[in-house]
Coordinates of C-alpha atoms in Angstrom, one line a residue:
X5 CA 0.0 0.0 0.0
X6 CA 1.1 3.6 -0.8
X7 CA -0.9 6.5 0.6
X8 CA -3.8 4.0 1.1
X9 CA -3.6 2.8 -2.5
X10 CA -2.7 -0.7 -3.5
X11 CA 0.8 -0.5 -5.0
X12 CA 0.0 -2.6 -8.1
X13 CA -3.0 -0.4 -8.8
X14 CA -0.9 2.7 -8.5
X15 CA 1.8 1.4 -10.8
X16 CA -0.7 0.3 -13.5
X17 CA -2.3 3.8 -13.3
X18 CA 1.0 5.6 -13.6
X19 CA 2.1 3.4 -16.6
X20 CA -1.1 4.0 -18.5
X21 CA -1.0 7.8 -17.9
X22 CA 2.7 7.9 -19.0
X23 CA 1.7 6.2 -22.3
X24 CA -1.1 8.7 -22.6
X25 CA 1.6 11.4 -22.3
X26 CA 3.7 9.8 -25.0
X27 CA 0.7 9.7 -27.4
X28 CA -0.4 13.3 -26.6
X29 CA 3.1 14.7 -26.9
X30 CA 3.9 12.8 -30.2
X31 CA 0.6 13.9 -31.8
X32 CA 1.1 17.5 -30.6
X33 CA 4.5 17.6 -32.3
X34 CA 3.4 15.7 -35.4
X35 CA 0.3 17.8 -36.1
X36 CA 1.4 21.1 -34.8
X37 CA -1.4 21.4 -32.3
X38 CA -1.7 20.8 -28.6
X39 CA -3.7 21.3 -25.5
X40 CA -7.2 20.1 -24.8
X41 CA -7.9 19.0 -28.4
X42 CA -5.5 16.1 -27.7
X43 CA -5.6 15.9 -23.9
X44 CA -9.3 15.7 -23.4
X45 CA -9.9 12.7 -25.7
X46 CA -6.8 10.9 -24.3
X47 CA -7.9 11.3 -20.7
X48 CA -11.5 10.5 -21.5
X49 CA -10.6 7.1 -23.1
X50 CA -8.0 6.3 -20.4
X51 CA -10.6 7.0 -17.7
X52 CA -13.4 5.1 -19.4
X53 CA -11.6 2.1 -21.0
X54 CA -8.9 1.3 -18.5
X55 CA -10.3 2.6 -15.2
X56 CA -14.0 2.0 -16.1
X57 CA -15.0 5.4 -14.9
X58 CA -18.6 6.4 -15.9
X59 CA -18.8 8.6 -19.0
X60 CA -20.4 11.5 -17.1
X61 CA -17.6 11.6 -14.6
X62 CA -14.7 10.9 -17.0
X63 CA -15.5 13.8 -19.4
X64 CA -15.7 16.4 -16.6
X65 CA -12.4 15.2 -14.9
X66 CA -10.8 15.0 -18.4
X67 CA -11.6 18.6 -19.2
X68 CA -10.4 19.9 -15.7
X69 CA -7.2 17.9 -16.0
X70 CA -6.6 19.2 -19.5
X71 CA -6.8 22.8 -18.3
X72 CA -4.2 22.0 -15.6
X73 CA -1.9 20.3 -18.1
X74 CA -2.0 23.3 -20.5
X75 CA -0.7 25.8 -17.9
X76 CA 3.0 25.1 -18.3
X77 CA 2.9 25.0 -22.1
X78 CA 0.7 28.1 -22.2
X79 CA 3.1 30.1 -20.0
X80 CA 6.1 29.0 -22.1
X81 CA 4.3 29.8 -25.4
X82 CA 3.0 33.2 -24.2
X83 CA 6.4 34.3 -23.0
X84 CA 8.0 33.2 -26.3
X85 CA 5.4 34.9 -28.5
X86 CA 5.6 38.1 -26.4
X87 CA 9.4 38.3 -26.8
X88 CA 8.9 37.9 -30.6
X89 CA 6.4 40.7 -30.7
X90 CA 3.5 38.5 -31.8
X91 CA 1.2 39.3 -29.0
X92 CA -1.5 42.0 -29.6
X93 CA -1.7 43.6 -26.1
X94 CA -4.6 45.8 -27.1
X95 CA -6.7 42.7 -27.8
X96 CA -5.7 41.1 -24.5
X97 CA -6.5 44.4 -22.7
X98 CA -10.0 44.6 -24.3
X99 CA -10.7 40.8 -23.8
X100 CA -9.2 40.1 -20.3
X101 CA -12.2 40.9 -18.1
X102 CA -14.7 39.2 -20.3
X103 CA -12.5 36.1 -20.7
X104 CA -12.4 35.7 -17.0
X105 CA -16.2 36.1 -16.8
X106 CA -16.6 33.6 -19.6
X107 CA -14.4 31.1 -17.8
X108 CA -16.4 31.4 -14.5
X109 CA -19.7 30.8 -16.4
X110 CA -18.3 28.0 -18.5
X111 CA -17.0 26.1 -15.4
X112 CA -20.3 26.6 -13.5
X113 CA -22.2 25.3 -16.5
X114 CA -20.1 22.2 -16.8
X115 CA -20.3 21.5 -13.1
X116 CA -24.1 22.2 -12.9
X117 CA -25.3 20.2 -15.8
X118 CA -23.0 17.2 -15.4
X119 CA -20.9 15.3 -17.9
X120 CA -23.1 13.5 -20.4
X121 CA -24.2 16.6 -22.3
X122 CA -20.5 17.8 -22.2
X123 CA -19.4 14.7 -24.0
X124 CA -22.0 15.3 -26.7
X125 CA -21.1 19.0 -26.8
X126 CA -17.3 18.2 -27.2
X127 CA -17.9 15.6 -29.8
X128 CA -20.2 17.9 -31.8
X129 CA -17.9 20.9 -31.8
X130 CA -14.8 18.8 -32.6
X131 CA -16.6 17.1 -35.5
X132 CA -17.4 20.6 -37.0
X133 CA -13.7 21.6 -36.4
X134 CA -12.4 18.5 -38.2
X135 CA -14.7 19.0 -41.2
X136 CA -13.7 22.6 -41.4
X137 CA -10.0 21.6 -41.3
X138 CA -10.4 18.9 -43.9
X139 CA -12.5 20.7 -46.5
X140 CA -12.0 24.5 -46.1
X141 CA -10.2 26.3 -48.9
X142 CA -7.7 29.1 -48.4
X143 CA -10.5 31.6 -48.0
X144 CA -9.8 35.4 -47.6
X145 CA -10.7 37.0 -44.2
X146 CA -14.4 37.6 -43.8
X147 CA -14.0 41.0 -42.1
X148 CA -11.6 43.9 -42.7
X149 CA -10.8 44.3 -38.9
X150 CA -11.9 43.3 -35.5
X151 CA -15.3 44.7 -34.3
X152 CA -15.6 47.5 -31.7
X153 CA -15.3 47.0 -28.0
X154 CA -18.8 45.5 -27.6
X155 CA -18.3 43.0 -30.3
X156 CA -14.9 42.0 -29.0
X157 CA -16.3 41.6 -25.5
X158 CA -18.9 39.2 -26.8
X159 CA -16.2 37.3 -28.8
X160 CA -13.9 37.1 -25.7
X161 CA -16.7 35.9 -23.4
X162 CA -17.9 33.2 -25.9
X163 CA -14.4 31.9 -26.6
X164 CA -13.5 31.6 -22.9
X165 CA -16.9 30.1 -21.9
X166 CA -16.8 27.4 -24.6
X167 CA -13.1 26.7 -24.2
X168 CA -13.3 26.2 -20.4
X169 CA -16.3 23.9 -20.8
X170 CA -14.5 21.9 -23.5
X171 CA -11.2 21.8 -21.6
X172 CA -9.3 23.5 -24.4
X173 CA -6.9 26.4 -24.2
X174 CA -8.7 28.7 -26.5
X175 CA -6.4 28.7 -29.5
X176 CA -8.8 26.3 -31.4
X177 CA -11.4 29.1 -31.4
X178 CA -9.3 32.2 -31.1
X179 CA -7.0 31.7 -34.1
X180 CA -9.8 31.2 -36.6
X181 CA -11.7 34.2 -35.3
X182 CA -8.7 36.5 -35.4
X183 CA -7.8 35.3 -38.9
X184 CA -11.4 35.9 -40.1
X185 CA -11.0 39.5 -38.8
X186 CA -7.8 40.1 -40.9
X187 CA -5.4 39.7 -38.0
X188 CA -2.0 38.4 -39.4
X189 CA -1.5 34.7 -38.8
X190 CA 1.6 35.2 -36.6
X191 CA -0.3 37.8 -34.5
X192 CA -3.3 35.5 -34.2
X193 CA -1.2 32.6 -33.0
X194 CA 0.8 34.8 -30.6
X195 CA -2.3 36.4 -29.1
X196 CA -4.0 33.1 -28.7
X197 CA -1.1 31.9 -26.5
X198 CA -1.9 34.7 -24.1
X199 CA -5.6 34.0 -24.4
X200 CA -4.9 30.4 -23.3
X201 CA -3.5 31.7 -20.0
X202 CA -6.7 33.5 -19.2
X203 CA -8.6 30.2 -19.8
X204 CA -6.3 27.6 -18.3
X205 CA -5.2 29.2 -15.0
X206 CA -8.5 30.3 -13.6
X207 CA -10.3 27.3 -15.1
X208 CA -8.0 24.8 -13.5
X209 CA -8.1 26.6 -10.1
X210 CA -11.9 26.7 -10.2
X211 CA -12.1 23.0 -11.1
X212 CA -9.8 22.1 -8.1
X213 CA -11.0 24.5 -5.4
X214 CA -14.7 24.9 -6.0
X215 CA -15.8 21.3 -6.9
X216 CA -16.4 18.2 -4.9
X217 CA -14.5 15.1 -6.0
X218 CA -17.0 12.8 -7.6
X219 CA -17.5 9.3 -6.1
X220 CA -15.7 6.8 -8.4
X221 CA -13.3 9.4 -9.8
X222 CA -9.8 8.2 -10.8
X223 CA -7.0 7.9 -8.3
X224 CA -5.3 11.3 -7.6
X225 CA -8.4 13.4 -8.4
X226 CA -8.9 16.6 -6.4
X227 CA -12.1 18.5 -7.2
X228 CA -12.5 17.9 -10.9
X229 CA -8.8 17.7 -11.7
X230 CA -6.7 14.5 -11.7
X231 CA -3.4 15.9 -10.5
X232 CA -1.7 12.4 -10.9
X233 CA -2.5 12.4 -14.6
X234 CA -1.2 15.9 -15.0
X235 CA 2.1 15.1 -13.2
X236 CA 2.6 12.0 -15.4
X237 CA 1.5 13.5 -18.8
X238 CA 3.1 17.0 -18.8
X239 CA 6.8 16.0 -18.6
X240 CA 6.4 13.0 -20.9
X241 CA 4.5 14.9 -23.5
X242 CA 7.1 17.7 -23.4
X243 CA 9.9 15.4 -24.3
X244 CA 7.9 13.4 -26.8
X245 CA 6.8 16.4 -28.8
X246 CA 10.2 16.8 -30.6
X247 CA 9.8 13.2 -31.9
X248 CA 6.5 14.1 -33.5
X249 CA 8.1 17.2 -35.0
X250 CA 10.9 15.2 -36.5
X251 CA 8.5 12.7 -38.1
X252 CA 6.2 15.6 -39.3
X253 CA 9.1 17.3 -41.2
X254 CA 8.9 14.4 -43.7
X255 CA 5.2 14.9 -44.3
X256 CA 3.6 17.7 -46.4
X257 CA 1.7 20.2 -44.3
X258 CA -1.6 19.6 -46.2
X259 CA -1.2 15.9 -45.6
X260 CA -0.7 16.5 -41.9
X261 CA -3.8 18.6 -41.7
X262 CA -5.8 15.9 -43.4
X263 CA -4.4 13.2 -41.0
X264 CA -5.3 15.4 -38.0
X265 CA -8.8 16.2 -39.4
X266 CA -9.6 12.5 -40.1
X267 CA -8.2 11.4 -36.7
X268 CA -10.1 14.1 -34.9
X269 CA -13.3 13.2 -36.8
X270 CA -13.1 9.5 -35.8
X271 CA -12.4 10.4 -32.1
X272 CA -15.1 13.0 -32.0
X273 CA -17.7 10.7 -33.5
X274 CA -16.8 8.0 -31.0
X275 CA -17.1 10.5 -28.1
X276 CA -20.4 11.8 -29.5
X277 CA -21.7 8.2 -29.7
X278 CA -20.7 7.5 -26.1
X279 CA -22.4 10.6 -24.9
X280 CA -25.6 9.9 -26.8
X281 CA -25.6 6.3 -25.6
X282 CA -25.1 7.4 -22.0
X283 CA -27.8 10.0 -22.3
X284 CA -30.3 7.5 -23.6
X285 CA -29.4 5.1 -20.8
X286 CA -30.0 7.8 -18.2
X287 CA -33.3 8.6 -19.9
X288 CA -34.5 5.0 -20.1
X289 CA -33.5 4.0 -16.6
X290 CA -35.8 6.5 -14.7
X291 CA -38.7 5.5 -17.0
X292 CA -38.2 1.8 -16.3
X293 CA -38.0 2.6 -12.6
X294 CA -41.2 4.5 -12.7
X295 CA -42.9 1.7 -14.6
X296 CA -41.8 -0.9 -12.1
X297 CA -43.1 1.2 -9.3
X298 CA -46.4 1.6 -11.0
X299 CA -46.6 -2.2 -11.6
X300 CA -45.8 -2.9 -7.9
X301 CA -48.3 -0.3 -6.7
X302 CA -51.0 -1.8 -9.0
X303 CA -50.2 -5.3 -7.7
X304 CA -50.4 -4.3 -4.1
X305 CA -53.8 -2.6 -4.7
X306 CA -55.1 -5.7 -6.4
X307 CA -54.0 -7.9 -3.5

């Protein structure tokens, strides 16, 4: 026993999480993306397939853990992009308060409504993202510039709210929005790194400090964040990312995007299916229970 946990169970858990870190790091380096778009599905499947955690618990803990895992990489990326002059500080200044508000609302929504709908939501959004990545042409920006303060406030709030609910850093939503508003690509990427900090740090803290650890959650879970998973995944993924970069150099960028889009589509469809199945089971079980109660009541009245 170690800290009240059977040693063999702890070893198996750590090994599986380390492998999760290897996969996440390699894919992040290979595909040029990172954060929750990889971490959330990895954690979700590790928790459900290996540890037999219920879907509604697995998805919420996966999103919270993903937010924690992204903090070190977001800090590193934000500092690096700032030094290169790629961060639009005016955008960050205009967005900051509304991003924090969006994170609070997003975390509250994910905690209040539970995990099944979140699985469906994540799967649906990522399916749309994969289709967009696979089929979109090199379209010109839709707008000549960013909207005024009110419009930017709404954008910042929505990005932070959805990102915190999905357990992603915000880049997945921020970069396309900024590009559509004629922000240069390097500025869009650099600014999104700073945006990630406004999502990950408060999001992870809220998940840890304001939530009760669910019954049946994986070992090492505090609130809605699995700290053990984060400690295992972050260092391993950091060192495995360069391997993915090396492999990716030999593959055309367009091919990499297609690989990513197809893989993301398959994973998202699977998560969507799990969410819908879980939702239907939750809906059927109460009905069955009510029917059984009605039958027993009728039987007792007859007797």
